[in-house]
PDB file of C-alpha atoms in Angstrom:
ATOM      1  CA  LEU Q 136      52.654   7.588  34.941  1.00 75.00           C
ATOM      2  CA  VAL Q 137      52.749   4.827  37.568  1.00 85.00           C
ATOM      3  CA  VAL Q 138      55.568   3.823  39.899  1.00 87.00           C
ATOM      4  CA  ALA Q 139      55.709   0.292  41.378  1.00 89.00           C
ATOM      5  CA  GLU Q 140      57.015  -0.030  44.916  1.00 88.00           C
ATOM      6  CA  ASP Q 141      58.013  -3.419  46.354  1.00 89.00           C
ATOM      7  CA  GLN Q 142      55.639  -4.710  49.001  1.00 89.00           C
ATOM      8  CA  ARG Q 143      53.540  -1.490  48.727  1.00 88.00           C
ATOM      9  CA  GLY Q 144      51.868  -1.596  45.322  1.00 90.00           C
ATOM     10  CA  PHE Q 145      51.616   1.230  42.816  1.00 88.00           C
ATOM     11  CA  ARG Q 146      51.314   4.996  43.034  1.00 88.00           C
ATOM     12  CA  ALA Q 147      51.090   7.857  40.587  1.00 84.00           C
ATOM     13  CA  SER Q 148      54.468   9.182  39.618  1.00 84.00           C
ATOM     14  CA  PRO Q 149      55.232  12.833  40.250  1.00 85.00           C
ATOM     15  CA  LEU Q 150      54.669  15.067  37.189  1.00 82.00           C
ATOM     16  CA  SER Q 151      56.284  18.313  36.257  1.00 86.00           C
ATOM     17  CA  VAL Q 152      54.245  21.062  34.572  1.00 88.00           C
ATOM     18  CA  PRO Q 153      55.675  20.236  31.095  1.00 88.00           C
ATOM     19  CA  ASP Q 154      54.909  16.525  31.680  1.00 86.00           C
ATOM     20  CA  LEU Q 155      51.347  17.385  32.708  1.00 85.00           C
ATOM     21  CA  MET Q 156      50.920  19.576  29.608  1.00 88.00           C
ATOM     22  CA  ASP Q 157      52.223  16.752  27.394  1.00 90.00           C
ATOM     23  CA  LEU Q 158      49.941  14.224  29.089  1.00 87.00           C
ATOM     24  CA  THR Q 159      46.927  16.524  28.668  1.00 88.00           C
ATOM     25  CA  GLN Q 160      47.689  17.104  24.970  1.00 90.00           C
ATOM     26  CA  THR Q 161      48.034  13.349  24.394  1.00 91.00           C
ATOM     27  CA  ARG Q 162      44.707  12.711  26.137  1.00 89.00           C
ATOM     28  CA  ILE Q 163      42.989  15.375  23.978  1.00 88.00           C
ATOM     29  CA  GLU Q 164      44.356  13.791  20.799  1.00 90.00           C
ATOM     30  CA  ILE Q 165      43.300  10.259  21.808  1.00 90.00           C
ATOM     31  CA  GLU Q 166      39.807  11.348  22.877  1.00 87.00           C
ATOM     32  CA  SER Q 167      39.358  13.415  19.701  1.00 84.00           C
ATOM     33  CA  LEU Q 168      40.314  10.408  17.574  1.00 87.00           C
ATOM     34  CA  ALA Q 169      37.895   8.201  19.522  1.00 85.00           C
ATOM     35  CA  LEU Q 170      35.083  10.731  19.086  1.00 76.00           C
ATOM     36  CA  ARG Q 171      35.696  11.043  15.320  1.00 80.00           C
ATOM     37  CA  ARG Q 172      35.592   7.256  14.973  1.00 84.00           C
ATOM     38  CA  ALA Q 173      32.445   7.020  17.095  1.00 80.00           C
ATOM     39  CA  ILE Q 174      30.697   9.641  14.966  1.00 73.00           C
ATOM     40  CA  ARG Q 175      31.768   7.915  11.755  1.00 81.00           C
ATOM     41  CA  ASN Q 176      30.709   4.448  12.972  1.00 86.00           C
ATOM     42  CA  GLY Q 177      27.650   5.440  15.009  1.00 80.00           C
ATOM     43  CA  ASP Q 178      24.226   4.257  13.937  1.00 83.00           C
ATOM     44  CA  ASP Q 179      20.826   5.905  14.381  1.00 79.00           C
ATOM     45  CA  ALA Q 180      20.307   4.295  17.783  1.00 83.00           C
ATOM     46  CA  TRP Q 181      23.607   5.708  19.035  1.00 82.00           C
ATOM     47  CA  ARG Q 182      22.791   9.195  17.685  1.00 80.00           C
ATOM     48  CA  GLU Q 183      19.364   9.029  19.326  1.00 82.00           C
ATOM     49  CA  PHE Q 184      20.987   8.009  22.610  1.00 84.00           C
ATOM     50  CA  LEU Q 185      23.325  11.021  22.438  1.00 79.00           C
ATOM     51  CA  ALA Q 186      20.510  13.427  21.595  1.00 82.00           C
ATOM     52  CA  ARG Q 187      18.331  12.123  24.426  1.00 82.00           C
ATOM     53  CA  ARG Q 188      21.294  12.428  26.791  1.00 82.00           C
ATOM     54  CA  ALA Q 189      21.860  16.026  25.682  1.00 81.00           C
ATOM     55  CA  LEU Q 190      18.197  16.802  26.353  1.00 82.00           C
ATOM     56  CA  ARG Q 191      18.583  15.480  29.893  1.00 84.00           C
ATOM     57  CA  PHE Q 192      21.168  18.165  30.538  1.00 80.00           C
ATOM     58  CA  ASN Q 193      19.246  20.896  28.730  1.00 84.00           C
ATOM     59  CA  PRO Q 194      15.631  19.993  27.886  1.00 84.00           C
ATOM     60  CA  ASP Q 195      15.113  23.416  26.315  1.00 88.00           C
ATOM     61  CA  ASP Q 196      17.804  23.043  23.622  1.00 88.00           C
ATOM     62  CA  LEU Q 197      15.915  23.950  20.443  1.00 89.00           C
ATOM     63  CA  ASN Q 198      18.577  22.502  18.134  1.00 88.00           C
ATOM     64  CA  VAL Q 199      18.566  19.112  19.853  1.00 87.00           C
ATOM     65  CA  LEU Q 200      14.752  19.044  19.836  1.00 89.00           C
ATOM     66  CA  MET Q 201      14.753  19.606  16.070  1.00 90.00           C
ATOM     67  CA  GLU Q 202      17.508  17.012  15.542  1.00 86.00           C
ATOM     68  CA  MET Q 203      15.570  14.438  17.555  1.00 87.00           C
ATOM     69  CA  ALA Q 204      12.388  15.161  15.600  1.00 90.00           C
ATOM     70  CA  ALA Q 205      14.203  14.813  12.272  1.00 87.00           C
ATOM     71  CA  MET Q 206      15.916  11.615  13.380  1.00 85.00           C
ATOM     72  CA  LEU Q 207      12.667  10.063  14.581  1.00 87.00           C
ATOM     73  CA  GLN Q 208      10.843  11.091  11.427  1.00 86.00           C
ATOM     74  CA  ALA Q 209      13.638   9.597   9.295  1.00 83.00           C
ATOM     75  CA  THR Q 210      13.355   6.310  11.203  1.00 83.00           C
ATOM     76  CA  ASN Q 211       9.588   6.236  10.581  1.00 87.00           C
ATOM     77  CA  ARG Q 212       8.533   7.220  14.099  1.00 89.00           C
ATOM     78  CA  PRO Q 213       6.399  10.301  13.395  1.00 91.00           C
ATOM     79  CA  ALA Q 214       4.342  10.140  16.615  1.00 92.00           C
ATOM     80  CA  GLU Q 215       7.506  10.423  18.707  1.00 90.00           C
ATOM     81  CA  ALA Q 216       8.826  13.142  16.403  1.00 91.00           C
ATOM     82  CA  LEU Q 217       5.650  15.121  16.997  1.00 92.00           C
ATOM     83  CA  ASP Q 218       6.315  15.098  20.755  1.00 92.00           C
ATOM     84  CA  PHE Q 219       9.674  16.808  20.206  1.00 91.00           C
ATOM     85  CA  LEU Q 220       8.197  19.278  17.722  1.00 92.00           C
ATOM     86  CA  THR Q 221       5.441  20.132  20.183  1.00 92.00           C
ATOM     87  CA  ALA Q 222       8.089  20.828  22.824  1.00 92.00           C
ATOM     88  CA  HIS Q 223       9.944  22.968  20.269  1.00 91.00           C
ATOM     89  CA  GLU Q 224       6.765  24.931  19.498  1.00 90.00           C
ATOM     90  CA  ARG Q 225       6.169  25.478  23.229  1.00 91.00           C
ATOM     91  CA  LEU Q 226       9.675  26.958  23.615  1.00 91.00           C
ATOM     92  CA  ALA Q 227       9.779  28.882  20.324  1.00 90.00           C
ATOM     93  CA  PRO Q 228       6.206  29.685  19.302  1.00 85.00           C
ATOM     94  CA  GLY Q 229       5.853  30.617  15.660  1.00 77.00           C
ATOM     95  CA  ASP Q 230       9.310  29.333  14.648  1.00 82.00           C
ATOM     96  CA  HIS Q 231       8.899  28.787  10.923  1.00 79.00           C
ATOM     97  CA  HIS Q 232      11.287  25.854  10.588  1.00 82.00           C
ATOM     98  CA  GLY Q 233       9.600  24.047  13.477  1.00 87.00           C
ATOM     99  CA  LEU Q 234       6.141  24.706  12.060  1.00 85.00           C
ATOM    100  CA  VAL Q 235       7.092  23.319   8.644  1.00 84.00           C
ATOM    101  CA  GLN Q 236       8.462  20.146  10.260  1.00 87.00           C
ATOM    102  CA  GLN Q 237       5.415  19.855  12.484  1.00 89.00           C
ATOM    103  CA  GLY Q 238       3.111  20.129   9.469  1.00 85.00           C
ATOM    104  CA  ARG Q 239       5.032  17.393   7.638  1.00 86.00           C
ATOM    105  CA  VAL Q 240       4.852  15.050  10.620  1.00 90.00           C
ATOM    106  CA  LEU Q 241       1.128  15.694  11.040  1.00 89.00           C
ATOM    107  CA  MET Q 242       0.630  14.845   7.374  1.00 85.00           C
ATOM    108  CA  ASP Q 243       2.667  11.648   7.820  1.00 85.00           C
ATOM    109  CA  LEU Q 244       0.331  10.743  10.671  1.00 89.00           C
ATOM    110  CA  GLY Q 245      -2.724  11.474   8.517  1.00 86.00           C
ATOM    111  CA  ARG Q 246      -3.846  14.305  10.795  1.00 89.00           C
ATOM    112  CA  LEU Q 247      -4.736  16.590   7.914  1.00 84.00           C
ATOM    113  CA  ALA Q 248      -6.908  19.090   9.786  1.00 85.00           C
ATOM    114  CA  GLU Q 249      -4.092  19.757  12.253  1.00 89.00           C
ATOM    115  CA  ALA Q 250      -1.565  20.031   9.429  1.00 84.00           C
ATOM    116  CA  GLU Q 251      -3.824  22.562   7.729  1.00 83.00           C
ATOM    117  CA  ALA Q 252      -4.053  24.569  10.976  1.00 85.00           C
ATOM    118  CA  VAL Q 253      -0.252  24.583  11.238  1.00 84.00           C
ATOM    119  CA  THR Q 254       0.084  25.882   7.679  1.00 79.00           C
ATOM    120  CA  ARG Q 255      -2.380  28.680   8.475  1.00 79.00           C
ATOM    121  CA  VAL Q 256      -0.355  29.667  11.550  1.00 80.00           C
ATOM    122  CA  LEU Q 257       2.810  29.550   9.459  1.00 75.00           C
ATOM    123  CA  PHE Q 258       1.321  31.735   6.763  1.00 73.00           C
ATOM    124  CA  LYS Q 259      -0.147  34.302   9.208  1.00 74.00           C
ATOM    125  CA  SER Q 260       3.131  34.460  11.080  1.00 70.00           C
ATOM    126  CA  ALA Q 261       5.083  34.919   7.860  1.00 64.00           C
ATOM    127  CA  MET Q 262       2.750  37.645   6.635  1.00 65.00           C
ATOM    128  CA  SER Q 263       2.915  39.605   9.881  1.00 66.00           C
ATOM    129  CA  MET Q 264       6.594  39.367  10.804  1.00 61.00           C
ATOM    130  CA  ALA Q 265       8.826  38.513   7.882  1.00 53.00           C
ATOM    131  CA  PRO Q 266      10.673  41.082   5.776  1.00 58.00           C
ATOM    132  CA  PRO Q 267       9.815  40.909   2.056  1.00 55.00           C
ATOM    133  CA  SER Q 268      12.898  38.861   1.094  1.00 55.00           C
ATOM    134  CA  THR Q 269      12.156  36.209   3.724  1.00 57.00           C
ATOM    135  CA  LEU Q 270       8.444  36.342   3.000  1.00 51.00           C
ATOM    136  CA  HIS Q 271       8.986  35.047  -0.532  1.00 55.00           C
ATOM    137  CA  GLN Q 272      11.029  32.118   0.780  1.00 60.00           C
ATOM    138  CA  LEU Q 273       8.488  31.278   3.490  1.00 55.00           C
ATOM    139  CA  PHE Q 274       5.598  31.522   1.060  1.00 55.00           C
ATOM    140  CA  GLY Q 275       7.378  28.996  -1.131  1.00 59.00           C
ATOM    141  CA  ARG Q 276       7.600  26.588   1.827  1.00 58.00           C
ATOM    142  CA  TYR Q 277       3.963  27.246   2.691  1.00 56.00           C
ATOM    143  CA  SER Q 278       2.839  26.604  -0.881  1.00 61.00           C
ATOM    144  CA  HIS Q 279       4.925  23.436  -1.087  1.00 59.00           C
ATOM    145  CA  MET Q 280       3.419  22.192   2.166  1.00 58.00           C
ATOM    146  CA  HIS Q 281      -0.095  22.976   0.944  1.00 59.00           C
ATOM    147  CA  ASN Q 282       0.570  21.127  -2.316  1.00 61.00           C
ATOM    148  CA  ILE Q 283       1.707  18.078  -0.373  1.00 59.00           C
ATOM    149  CA  LEU Q 284      -1.279  18.353   1.960  1.00 58.00           C
ATOM    150  CA  TYR Q 285      -3.823  18.599  -0.822  1.00 58.00           C
ATOM    151  CA  SER Q 286      -2.250  15.863  -2.974  1.00 60.00           C
ATOM    152  CA  PHE Q 287      -2.235  13.592   0.076  1.00 55.00           C
ATOM    153  CA  ALA Q 288      -5.879  14.425   0.847  1.00 56.00           C
ATOM    154  CA  PHE Q 289      -6.835  13.940  -2.819  1.00 56.00           C
ATOM    155  CA  SER Q 290      -5.195  10.504  -2.958  1.00 55.00           C
ATOM    156  CA  MET Q 291      -7.005   9.514   0.260  1.00 53.00           C
ATOM    157  CA  MET Q 292     -10.314  10.684  -1.172  1.00 53.00           C
ATOM    158  CA  GLN Q 293      -9.716   8.721  -4.360  1.00 53.00           C
ATOM    159  CA  SER Q 294      -8.993   5.544  -2.427  1.00 50.00           C
ATOM    160  CA  ILE Q 295     -12.127   6.030  -0.310  1.00 49.00           C
ATOM    161  CA  SER Q 296     -14.458   6.930  -3.177  1.00 50.00           C
ATOM    162  CA  ARG Q 297     -13.487   4.197  -5.645  1.00 49.00           C
ATOM    163  CA  PRO Q 298     -16.642   2.524  -6.893  1.00 50.00           C
ATOM    164  CA  VAL Q 299     -17.232  -0.948  -5.621  1.00 47.00           C
ATOM    165  CA  LEU Q 300     -18.087  -3.425  -8.375  1.00 50.00           C
ATOM    166  CA  SER Q 301     -21.120  -5.485  -7.505  1.00 46.00           C
ATOM    167  CA  ARG Q 302     -22.241  -8.635  -9.235  1.00 45.00           C
TER     168      ARG Q 302
END
């Protein structure tokens, strides 16, 4: 790849087409191995860095927005996750998967009224647009989300309304 010349330094050696093809194939194999190892050994911070970098190139990538939201929610950062889900909703209004995630994050944040509003939008959207087979699946998600919402609200109410023992 490199030729040393006395008193002149180094220069790239001339390559034939077969040599260039071999060099390119070797580079692809080395970089693929490095990428596989990086993915296997990468932590959440590294994955977040990659996702944020991808959003710099294409801020409207719905998949990356959802991945970032899920990653942030999994690392207990629901407020940041909500920012990405809000961006997702702006780009894909009424997207059922995004609405379900947004409702979960709002519940994690204790913003129950907003979570309830999201479930209503989800249900209305499902009722108006979904074919019957999908409707059943979406209704199951909606019901599950409502159950979580109401059990969360009930547990909050119980903790607030516990009688105080006075002496």
